[in-house]
């Protein structure tokens, strides 16, 4: 995998929404290199989408207080507590695709116009050139007869086709970084496989970096080079994909792996993670996972620091690695 | 083994469009489905969006009237029932909905929500008995007695789905149909609800029909599986047979498409192209031929007849016997020794084993806040 200075790095992002007692995202650091896919994994409310929004400068001003965080993109540093992420980065050098392609496309404009608009906005080219570029992009994402589709409206497309249009729009300005927020969650599995293959192919061809947000460990195994596991606004474990699967350290990572229903292996009762994600008002102090953790002890009321457990692999748990710290009694 | 629910050549067609100027289109949502559900089993119906699985579930419950065919519950024709008979059927067949956020009335307390089916189906109960019964039901689905006074918005998605399950159990049904009961839930909570449904099915001797799009979920909780494509069942068999040796090319494609954490073959998995055609204009012959790698002229012209082998495994494909000779290679469980040891320790801890600490956390791991 490419070993160079990261395309994007985020250092210690902390933010709190107005009226909430604790930070929704706390001390989140991550980095992604060109040509690499970073998967941010976690369940609803873990802060994965909020982190992406902050990176894109999409959080509504006034709704969230950013307490800290420095983003470095392509050699430029932004102090997120003061600087606004410049709007010409969005949709230009950083592009984003969302989960629900129907609500992300404008229903009253033809698809071709919507792609062309973004091309014109960022490159300042003529309408004719922008239209040619739209056509090229629709072809590039594997849509059949793109000349005809250019003049159609979003409702005339299926879910999978709309997601292809979103990808065409996102990639029209040759972004260096793509942020994909659950891009296949709303799609059927056979279509999901097509879209994941498409993103992987395009990413290989263009050498862009990708941050993919997902809740599905299967998708992670499929596309990720590196992984960050989030719980309750903290990154609890991060590392190269194979390390995460072959040397998982955090009880939450292990619990997630145990609770995914599998296609192979014994058909046994599923292991679960007890309870549910606490609301932000009931977030425990110290390790935020401790209220659901099968191994929680008194120590866990102090927050564990990120500790390196392998090359580029770090974990925030007092009891890692588990089998050296704990055993079944008797 | 007796059949509790039978569907015989059920069809449900919807007429859409038309209006003043357009020509009406006929959507063949369910197009000739026959099923026989055995008492006490968990039967899964899987397929992608638009395959007709939810419509079929609603026809089985008679939330919709079929266009053709009939449904029989324990000797009673569901399709023609009315009055007292229909009320009895409703008591015996209950439904769990997909979305726990929109299927519970936000203005009713949980106690009232669960008590409502009791008022209808067990009017002889006094208010006191009803409250006791509601408390029992709450306990059965893993909620607490005091939750009865709260409103749905105070609960998480998984808890709401438990409320939905308690509501379905209230009338003492023999059959429950769940339409994607766990697909709106987070992974960790999904596993809890799957385990709950399995336990209830076993303890109460319930027959469960589960509608789902996720084959991995189905594998863990069903005895038999039917795979639907464009209004028809294309393959049906026991869960083990269907997952180990899928016969229909569509079943294989579905299985291949699911990303699994243990499958880390980075070369990319085989993929089927295209999308499911519209049920308003199904292709001639085998409906799957437009996406099938094995399609021949025969598939494009002749509708395949369901072919059932002696083990009861049904496949609707002209060529399954040729394809099945090249069995699908299941990927091995790809787990390192460390992963296995930790998953094992985790499983034991969640099952209540006592865990002792054998080493002290390193001091540099702690950071006072």
XYZ file of C-alpha atoms in Angstrom:
699
model
C 0.000 0.000 0.000
C 1.155 3.531 -0.657
C 3.471 4.727 2.041
C 3.763 8.473 1.828
C 2.671 11.527 3.719
C -1.074 11.357 4.111
C -3.388 13.135 1.717
C -5.641 14.115 4.561
C -5.007 13.984 8.237
C -7.255 15.025 11.038
C -5.786 15.584 14.455
C -7.786 15.568 17.696
C -11.155 16.744 16.495
C -13.521 17.446 19.391
C -16.923 18.973 19.001
C -19.980 19.416 21.130
C -23.482 20.212 19.975
C -25.272 23.117 21.644
C -27.136 22.062 24.753
C -25.411 18.722 25.105
C -23.329 17.890 28.176
C -20.453 16.035 26.489
C -18.649 16.060 23.174
C -20.369 14.138 20.377
C -16.946 13.590 18.858
C -13.853 13.664 21.075
C -10.153 13.570 20.165
C -10.776 11.908 16.821
C -7.641 11.592 14.706
C -7.436 9.850 11.395
C -5.495 9.958 8.191
C -5.835 8.659 4.688
C -3.187 8.440 1.972
C -3.704 8.856 -1.759
C -4.866 5.590 -3.316
C -6.051 4.250 0.004
C -9.493 3.415 1.410
C -10.059 4.168 5.081
C -13.245 2.680 6.504
C -14.771 4.339 9.545
C -16.982 1.707 11.218
C -19.538 2.137 13.939
C -23.225 2.015 14.780
C -25.805 4.805 14.701
C -24.808 7.745 16.820
C -21.128 6.872 17.108
C -20.107 10.165 15.487
C -18.873 8.798 12.179
C -21.059 10.984 9.986
C -20.530 14.059 12.167
C -16.770 13.627 11.729
C -17.201 13.516 7.956
C -19.428 16.597 8.011
C -16.828 18.474 10.025
C -14.142 17.531 7.500
C -16.288 18.884 4.707
C -17.151 22.026 6.663
C -20.806 21.049 6.399
C -21.849 21.417 10.032
C -24.261 24.329 10.319
C -22.439 27.242 11.959
C -23.687 27.763 15.488
C -25.046 24.241 15.920
C -21.772 22.765 17.102
C -18.855 24.158 19.045
C -15.579 22.842 17.740
C -13.196 22.606 20.684
C -10.210 21.377 18.780
C -9.044 19.806 15.571
C -6.530 20.467 12.861
C -7.137 19.196 9.384
C -4.270 18.947 6.936
C -5.282 18.395 3.337
C -2.824 18.204 0.484
C -0.226 20.197 2.426
C -2.626 22.909 3.626
C -3.490 23.054 7.326
C -6.800 24.306 8.704
C -7.466 24.941 12.356
C -11.087 23.795 12.465
C -11.811 25.857 15.584
C -11.188 29.069 13.614
C -10.942 28.449 9.891
C -13.888 27.625 7.664
C -13.082 24.846 5.232
C -13.004 26.785 1.938
C -16.106 26.092 -0.076
C -14.188 25.552 -3.306
C -12.655 22.420 -1.776
C -16.112 20.893 -1.382
C -17.246 19.162 -4.531
C -13.891 20.044 -6.067
C -10.847 18.464 -4.521
C -12.917 16.823 -1.786
C -16.114 15.153 -2.964
C -18.806 13.432 -0.964
C -21.488 10.839 -1.679
C -24.332 10.075 0.666
C -26.454 7.138 1.701
C -29.751 8.113 0.134
C -29.196 9.080 -3.483
C -32.810 10.175 -3.954
C -32.625 12.987 -1.423
C -29.188 14.105 -2.601
C -30.290 14.779 -6.172
C -32.546 17.688 -7.054
C -35.783 16.193 -8.396
C -36.642 19.113 -10.701
C -33.424 19.261 -12.706
C -32.204 16.874 -15.373
C -29.336 14.677 -14.261
C -27.009 16.073 -16.937
C -27.593 19.649 -15.762
C -26.824 18.715 -12.169
C -23.485 17.153 -13.042
C -22.638 20.020 -15.422
C -23.449 22.602 -12.757
C -20.804 21.214 -10.453
C -18.261 21.017 -13.296
C -18.883 24.643 -14.309
C -18.772 25.821 -10.706
C -15.313 24.367 -10.132
C -13.586 24.589 -13.517
C -15.323 27.612 -15.011
C -15.590 25.863 -18.370
C -18.293 26.480 -20.956
C -21.743 24.865 -20.810
C -20.945 22.729 -23.813
C -17.731 21.411 -22.287
C -19.490 20.760 -18.978
C -22.128 18.731 -20.815
C -19.444 16.699 -22.564
C -17.797 16.064 -19.226
C -21.160 14.909 -17.750
C -21.584 12.488 -20.616
C -18.084 11.148 -20.120
C -18.719 10.685 -16.388
C -22.029 8.838 -16.885
C -20.218 6.473 -19.252
C -17.389 6.094 -16.777
C -19.716 4.899 -13.981
C -21.157 2.219 -16.247
C -24.609 3.618 -17.009
C -26.096 2.277 -20.262
C -26.872 4.735 -23.111
C -25.625 7.859 -21.264
C -26.685 10.230 -24.091
C -30.322 9.458 -23.302
C -29.867 9.483 -19.495
C -28.322 12.951 -19.558
C -31.751 14.465 -20.181
C -33.685 12.376 -17.705
C -34.856 13.282 -14.209
C -33.724 11.509 -11.007
C -37.086 9.761 -10.487
C -36.585 7.917 -13.764
C -33.574 6.102 -12.296
C -33.459 3.098 -9.964
C -31.673 3.328 -6.598
C -28.490 1.756 -7.929
C -28.479 4.025 -10.992
C -28.969 7.105 -8.810
C -25.994 6.127 -6.719
C -23.993 5.802 -9.964
C -25.126 9.311 -10.916
C -24.016 10.587 -7.492
C -20.620 8.977 -8.029
C -20.388 10.506 -11.515
C -21.157 13.910 -10.034
C -18.672 13.473 -7.190
C -15.857 12.419 -9.502
C -16.534 14.930 -12.278
C -13.978 17.381 -10.880
C -11.230 14.783 -10.340
C -11.277 14.985 -6.537
C -8.202 13.986 -4.576
C -10.381 12.715 -1.725
C -13.774 11.024 -1.780
C -15.870 10.818 1.375
C -18.587 8.174 1.012
C -21.159 8.049 3.822
C -22.828 4.605 3.794
C -22.975 4.648 -0.016
C -24.513 1.172 -0.363
C -26.695 0.851 2.736
C -29.932 1.629 0.904
C -29.154 -0.761 -1.952
C -29.836 -4.444 -2.549
C -26.864 -6.789 -2.114
C -26.313 -7.530 -5.791
C -26.363 -3.787 -6.543
C -24.177 -3.099 -3.504
C -21.549 -5.481 -4.922
C -21.665 -3.598 -8.242
C -21.265 -0.181 -6.594
C -18.428 -1.316 -4.305
C -16.582 -2.777 -7.289
C -17.157 0.479 -9.172
C -15.809 2.638 -6.340
C -12.789 0.349 -5.996
C -12.057 0.454 -9.755
C -12.438 4.228 -10.020
C -10.314 4.724 -6.958
C -7.548 2.556 -8.416
C -7.667 4.409 -11.736
C -7.639 7.909 -10.269
C -5.406 7.322 -7.219
C -7.697 9.364 -4.999
C -7.946 8.703 -1.283
C -11.300 7.507 0.081
C -12.945 7.666 3.480
C -15.838 5.252 3.552
C -18.255 5.372 6.437
C -20.085 2.118 7.061
C -21.691 -0.006 9.759
C -21.039 -3.230 7.876
C -17.896 -5.215 8.735
C -18.435 -7.207 5.543
C -18.016 -4.041 3.480
C -14.901 -3.226 5.501
C -13.375 -6.633 4.738
C -14.235 -6.050 1.103
C -12.774 -2.609 0.417
C -10.738 -1.197 3.312
C -6.988 -0.730 3.457
C -7.189 0.804 6.913
C -9.964 0.876 9.520
C -11.048 3.158 12.355
C -13.655 1.725 14.748
C -15.765 4.368 16.480
C -17.950 4.113 19.547
C -19.647 6.952 21.395
C -17.652 9.646 19.609
C -14.259 8.069 20.307
C -12.026 6.077 18.016
C -11.589 2.914 20.051
C -9.344 1.057 17.654
C -7.624 1.781 14.376
C -5.158 0.016 12.150
C -4.585 -1.780 8.872
C -7.585 -3.878 7.766
C -5.918 -7.274 8.180
C -4.653 -6.310 11.645
C -8.163 -5.350 12.735
C -9.585 -8.692 11.621
C -6.672 -10.904 12.637
C -5.634 -9.114 15.793
C -8.731 -7.295 17.081
C -8.029 -5.710 20.447
C -10.956 -3.641 21.657
C -13.906 -5.509 23.224
C -16.236 -3.438 21.026
C -14.448 -4.512 17.840
C -14.561 -8.119 19.046
C -18.225 -7.804 20.040
C -19.127 -6.397 16.632
C -17.332 -9.261 14.928
C -19.089 -11.775 17.146
C -22.565 -10.367 16.556
C -22.483 -10.302 12.747
C -24.503 -13.214 11.340
C -22.181 -15.246 9.089
C -22.565 -17.157 5.859
C -20.109 -19.882 6.826
C -19.109 -21.688 9.985
C -21.451 -23.235 12.530
C -25.046 -22.034 12.745
C -24.923 -21.173 16.395
C -26.704 -18.734 18.613
C -25.414 -15.243 17.917
C -23.212 -13.565 20.463
C -24.513 -10.107 21.302
C -23.337 -6.844 22.770
C -25.481 -6.163 25.833
C -27.733 -3.143 26.026
C -27.858 -0.288 23.562
C -25.750 2.746 22.746
C -26.329 5.266 25.564
C -27.720 8.627 24.559
C -25.340 11.565 24.646
C -26.934 12.702 27.924
C -26.190 9.387 29.597
C -22.717 8.898 28.195
C -20.511 7.377 30.919
C -17.247 8.973 31.983
C -13.976 7.254 31.196
C -14.276 4.536 28.595
C -17.599 5.193 26.904
C -18.083 1.522 26.081
C -17.849 0.392 29.705
C -21.619 0.280 30.334
C -21.966 -2.413 27.675
C -18.604 -4.111 27.947
C -18.459 -7.705 29.143
C -15.063 -7.066 30.734
C -15.622 -3.674 32.353
C -13.915 -3.116 35.712
C -13.281 -0.204 38.028
C -10.246 0.910 36.026
C -12.539 1.650 33.106
C -13.965 4.774 34.734
C -10.705 6.467 33.756
C -10.358 7.020 30.088
C -7.862 4.671 28.437
C -5.260 6.321 26.223
C -4.560 5.202 22.689
C -1.768 2.633 22.907
C 0.229 1.231 20.014
C -0.142 -2.541 19.843
C 1.393 -3.128 16.442
C 2.557 -1.298 13.339
C 0.063 1.572 12.852
C -2.367 -0.328 15.078
C -3.620 1.405 18.197
C -6.350 0.690 20.700
C -7.943 2.513 23.617
C -8.613 -0.213 26.187
C -7.096 -0.958 29.586
C -7.355 -4.683 28.985
C -5.709 -5.152 25.620
C -4.642 -7.729 24.621
C -7.523 -9.530 26.313
C -6.080 -13.008 26.652
C -2.998 -11.710 28.452
C -5.015 -9.642 30.892
C -8.095 -11.750 31.582
C -9.123 -15.370 31.740
C -12.242 -17.393 32.408
C -12.252 -18.368 36.071
C -12.078 -22.048 37.034
C -45.616 -32.850 10.440
C -48.762 -30.948 9.649
C -49.058 -27.858 7.557
C -50.322 -24.853 9.517
C -50.431 -22.466 6.568
C -50.756 -23.262 2.905
C -50.708 -20.987 -0.105
C -51.940 -22.425 -3.373
C -50.901 -20.667 -6.565
C -51.340 -17.227 -5.021
C -51.245 -14.235 -7.349
C -51.478 -10.576 -6.515
C -51.570 -8.119 -9.390
C -51.851 -4.375 -9.008
C -53.176 -2.053 -11.658
C -51.175 1.166 -11.681
C -51.344 4.326 -13.726
C -54.094 4.637 -16.258
C -55.895 7.773 -15.224
C -57.270 9.934 -18.005
C -54.578 9.600 -20.630
C -52.126 6.836 -19.799
C -52.534 3.152 -20.311
C -52.836 1.188 -17.094
C -49.974 -1.177 -16.347
C -50.398 -4.481 -14.558
C -47.779 -5.094 -11.879
C -47.416 -8.792 -11.162
C -46.121 -8.406 -7.615
C -46.813 -12.022 -6.685
C -47.217 -14.317 -9.639
C -48.092 -17.868 -8.696
C -46.629 -18.807 -5.329
C -47.369 -22.068 -3.550
C -46.093 -22.696 -0.040
C -46.691 -25.133 2.747
C -45.533 -24.022 6.176
C -45.129 -26.731 8.791
C -46.349 -26.123 12.310
C -43.520 -24.996 14.606
C -40.959 -24.246 11.926
C -39.259 -20.983 11.068
C -39.677 -20.326 7.387
C -37.850 -17.520 5.619
C -38.791 -15.766 2.402
C -35.841 -13.846 0.947
C -35.316 -11.653 -2.063
C -34.322 -8.168 -3.148
C -36.580 -5.112 -3.128
C -39.424 -5.452 -5.570
C -39.423 -9.262 -5.633
C -42.894 -9.371 -4.050
C -41.956 -10.791 -0.650
C -43.762 -8.156 1.405
C -46.852 -8.345 -0.804
C -46.846 -12.117 -0.333
C -46.654 -11.686 3.459
C -49.612 -9.330 3.391
C -51.636 -11.723 1.249
C -50.835 -14.605 3.623
C -52.203 -12.508 6.509
C -55.034 -11.218 4.389
C -53.996 -7.640 4.839
C -54.410 -7.784 1.057
C -56.822 -9.911 -0.961
C -55.129 -12.101 -3.565
C -56.051 -11.713 -7.225
C -56.035 -15.484 -7.627
C -55.325 -18.552 -5.557
C -56.088 -19.312 -1.946
C -54.498 -19.319 1.474
C -55.502 -21.881 4.085
C -54.667 -21.579 7.783
C -55.121 -24.820 9.710
C -58.026 -25.925 7.533
C -59.720 -22.503 7.385
C -59.710 -20.617 4.095
C -58.107 -17.259 4.916
C -59.014 -15.834 1.553
C -62.775 -16.141 2.077
C -63.014 -15.676 5.835
C -65.235 -12.989 7.319
C -66.784 -12.033 10.640
C -66.072 -14.374 13.547
C -63.789 -16.648 11.465
C -61.673 -13.719 10.364
C -61.409 -12.417 13.925
C -60.193 -15.862 15.025
C -57.639 -15.891 12.239
C -56.377 -12.465 13.240
C -55.881 -13.694 16.776
C -53.887 -16.674 15.543
C -51.765 -14.859 12.963
C -49.852 -11.750 13.965
C -47.511 -9.400 12.187
C -44.237 -7.705 13.173
C -43.384 -4.690 11.061
C -40.025 -3.538 9.785
C -39.903 -0.008 11.054
C -40.232 0.205 14.833
C -40.426 3.995 14.521
C -43.567 4.256 12.432
C -45.444 1.139 13.522
C -46.140 2.236 17.106
C -48.652 4.974 17.873
C -46.603 7.772 19.495
C -49.553 8.923 21.595
C -50.123 5.596 23.334
C -48.132 4.323 26.293
C -46.383 1.013 25.905
C -48.856 -0.576 28.321
C -51.769 0.639 26.218
C -50.075 -0.474 22.983
C -49.580 -3.999 24.270
C -52.933 -4.047 26.077
C -54.898 -3.041 22.976
C -54.774 -6.435 21.253
C -55.787 -7.991 24.580
C -58.865 -5.758 24.797
C -59.880 -6.946 21.350
C -58.992 -10.605 21.523
C -59.504 -11.256 25.237
C -62.305 -8.890 26.299
C -63.139 -11.141 29.262
C -59.975 -10.078 31.092
C -60.433 -7.589 33.922
C -58.278 -4.467 33.860
C -56.134 -5.917 36.646
C -55.553 -9.187 34.791
C -54.777 -7.279 31.651
C -52.111 -5.209 33.405
C -50.587 -8.398 34.799
C -50.574 -9.930 31.344
C -48.905 -6.839 29.885
C -46.206 -7.081 32.564
C -45.665 -10.753 31.646
C -45.365 -9.890 27.989
C -42.864 -7.130 28.718
C -40.754 -9.570 30.723
C -40.977 -12.129 27.937
C -39.385 -9.732 25.437
C -36.724 -8.536 27.860
C -38.280 -5.241 28.976
C -39.235 -4.183 32.481
C -42.680 -3.871 34.082
C -42.242 -0.134 34.687
C -41.739 0.447 30.954
C -45.530 0.093 30.563
C -46.076 3.725 31.548
C -43.675 5.171 29.005
C -44.143 6.332 25.421
C -42.477 4.843 22.327
C -40.163 7.835 21.765
C -38.432 7.065 25.047
C -37.089 3.802 23.632
C -34.278 2.893 21.260
C -34.915 1.084 17.969
C -34.178 -2.348 19.425
C -36.451 -1.763 22.415
C -39.243 -0.552 20.135
C -38.918 -3.699 18.093
C -39.283 -5.650 21.361
C -42.492 -3.697 22.040
C -43.718 -4.629 18.564
C -42.977 -8.266 19.332
C -44.798 -8.101 22.696
C -47.795 -6.595 20.894
C -47.750 -9.427 18.367
C -47.549 -12.005 21.160
C -50.403 -10.463 23.166
C -53.245 -12.294 21.440
C -51.487 -15.645 21.903
C -50.941 -16.321 18.198
C -49.790 -19.614 16.708
C -48.140 -17.952 13.726
C -46.161 -14.718 13.499
C -45.071 -13.127 10.249
C -42.141 -10.730 10.581
C -41.543 -8.357 7.678
C -37.820 -7.487 7.898
C -38.006 -7.456 11.705
C -34.325 -6.647 12.243
C -33.211 -4.779 9.147
C -33.717 -1.309 10.656
C -31.551 -2.136 13.683
C -27.860 -1.725 14.439
C -25.708 -4.840 14.198
C -25.245 -5.362 17.940
C -28.966 -4.914 18.629
C -29.976 -6.967 15.590
C -28.282 -10.015 17.136
C -30.261 -9.505 20.379
C -33.594 -9.402 18.530
C -32.675 -12.434 16.387
C -31.903 -14.410 19.548
C -35.142 -13.222 21.166
C -37.257 -14.342 18.205
C -35.519 -17.734 18.118
C -36.104 -18.235 21.851
C -39.765 -17.225 21.658
C -40.324 -19.475 18.657
C -38.892 -22.416 20.557
C -40.422 -21.731 23.978
C -43.930 -20.918 22.761
C -43.956 -23.417 19.905
C -44.633 -20.590 17.469
C -44.498 -20.892 13.735
C -42.489 -17.994 12.313
C -42.466 -16.686 8.777
C -39.655 -14.195 8.251
C -39.419 -11.878 5.301
C -35.889 -10.610 4.765
C -33.358 -9.442 2.259
C -30.355 -10.456 4.333
C -29.402 -14.076 3.768
C -26.870 -14.116 6.604
C -29.560 -13.216 9.152
C -31.854 -15.875 7.717
C -29.196 -18.562 7.967
C -29.027 -18.158 11.723
C -32.701 -18.392 12.484
C -34.658 -20.386 9.945
C -35.318 -24.044 9.196
C -36.331 -23.608 5.576
C -35.814 -20.842 3.034
C -37.647 -19.759 -0.115
C -35.868 -17.394 -2.513
C -38.127 -15.073 -4.523
C -37.371 -13.255 -7.746
C -39.877 -11.116 -9.613
C -42.995 -12.547 -7.983
C -42.029 -16.209 -8.096
C -40.205 -18.630 -5.845
C -37.066 -19.711 -7.694
C -35.630 -22.026 -5.058
C -36.839 -23.530 -1.810
C -35.132 -25.953 0.539
C -33.765 -26.535 4.013
C -31.438 -23.811 5.252
C -28.397 -26.089 5.317
C -28.977 -27.433 1.808
C -29.664 -24.022 0.345
C -26.577 -22.382 1.832
C -24.205 -25.279 1.283
C -25.294 -26.278 -2.201
C -27.447 -23.552 -3.747
C -28.984 -24.756 -7.003
C -30.504 -21.712 -8.650
C -28.045 -19.266 -10.267
C -29.874 -16.401 -8.556
C -29.413 -17.922 -5.090
C -25.726 -18.335 -5.870
C -25.475 -14.749 -7.057
C -27.156 -13.493 -3.883
C -24.788 -15.499 -1.691
C -21.760 -14.330 -3.667
C -22.827 -10.696 -3.385
C -22.941 -10.581 0.424
C -19.752 -9.174 1.893
C -18.702 -11.271 4.890
C -16.046 -10.235 7.411
C -14.401 -13.633 7.010
C -14.196 -13.330 3.257
C -11.161 -11.171 2.649
C -10.369 -12.286 -0.851
C -9.406 -8.923 -2.262
C -9.758 -9.924 -5.881
C -13.387 -8.893 -5.816
C -16.170 -11.426 -5.871
C -18.169 -12.596 -8.863
C -20.807 -10.039 -9.614
C -24.055 -10.213 -11.531
C -24.747 -7.275 -13.751
C -27.949 -5.382 -14.310
C -30.936 -4.925 -12.049
C -34.191 -6.713 -11.417
C -36.596 -5.939 -14.289
C -39.848 -4.158 -13.499
C -42.651 -6.479 -12.355
C -44.889 -4.470 -14.708
C -42.957 -5.817 -17.689
C -41.402 -9.130 -16.671
C -39.176 -10.708 -19.315
C -40.534 -13.784 -21.149
C -39.327 -17.255 -20.196
C -37.297 -17.430 -16.999
C -37.534 -14.007 -15.321
C -33.872 -14.208 -14.293
C -32.485 -14.824 -17.795
C -31.593 -11.156 -18.338
C -28.960 -11.345 -15.571
C -28.009 -15.026 -15.690
C -24.611 -16.210 -16.942
C -26.052 -19.611 -17.847
C -29.033 -18.371 -19.869
C -29.808 -20.158 -23.154
C -32.481 -19.745 -25.806
C -34.714 -22.066 -23.864
C -34.501 -19.760 -20.822
C -35.493 -16.780 -22.948
C -38.642 -18.540 -24.204
C -39.837 -21.182 -21.767
C -40.865 -20.526 -18.175
C -39.074 -23.134 -16.030
C -41.305 -25.581 -14.167
C -40.504 -25.994 -10.465
C -38.385 -29.135 -10.188
C -38.600 -30.822 -6.801
C -36.142 -33.536 -5.781
C -37.009 -36.305 -3.301
C -35.560 -34.293 -0.386
C -38.184 -31.621 -0.968
C -35.703 -29.131 -2.441
C -37.403 -27.185 -5.237
C -35.599 -25.307 -8.010
C -37.187 -23.409 -10.887
C -34.347 -23.454 -13.402
C -33.896 -25.345 -16.681
C -30.223 -25.918 -16.113
C -29.691 -26.365 -12.394
C -28.544 -29.976 -12.761
C -25.713 -28.872 -15.071
C -24.721 -25.928 -12.884
C -24.818 -27.778 -9.592
C -21.995 -30.073 -10.813
C -19.670 -27.147 -10.225
C -20.397 -26.606 -6.534
C -20.025 -23.178 -5.045
C -16.802 -22.893 -3.103
C -17.643 -21.629 0.362
C -14.858 -19.484 1.739
C -13.138 -20.869 4.806
C -13.580 -19.310 8.214
C -10.675 -16.956 7.999
C -9.692 -16.360 11.603
C -6.319 -16.089 13.246
C -5.596 -17.845 16.545
C -5.728 -14.485 18.347
C -9.127 -13.613 16.874
C -10.510 -17.040 17.787
C -9.214 -16.814 21.352
C -10.707 -13.353 21.860
C -14.057 -14.186 20.245
C -14.204 -17.231 22.496
C -13.378 -15.227 25.634
C -15.950 -12.614 24.613
C -18.637 -15.231 24.030
C -18.014 -16.845 27.422
C -18.100 -13.469 29.163
C -21.427 -12.506 27.573
C -22.852 -15.890 28.487
C -22.152 -15.109 32.128
C -18.833 -16.870 32.784
C -16.806 -15.342 35.577
C -13.773 -13.503 34.293
C -10.706 -12.912 36.430
C -7.931 -10.464 35.866
C -4.491 -12.043 35.503
C -2.382 -8.967 34.855
C -2.465 -5.289 35.772
C -3.139 -2.695 33.111
C 0.059 -0.897 32.216
C 0.199 2.477 33.958
C 0.864 4.309 30.689
C -2.535 3.151 29.491
C -4.238 5.379 32.009
C -4.834 8.965 31.481
C -6.759 10.985 34.016
C -9.396 13.232 32.634
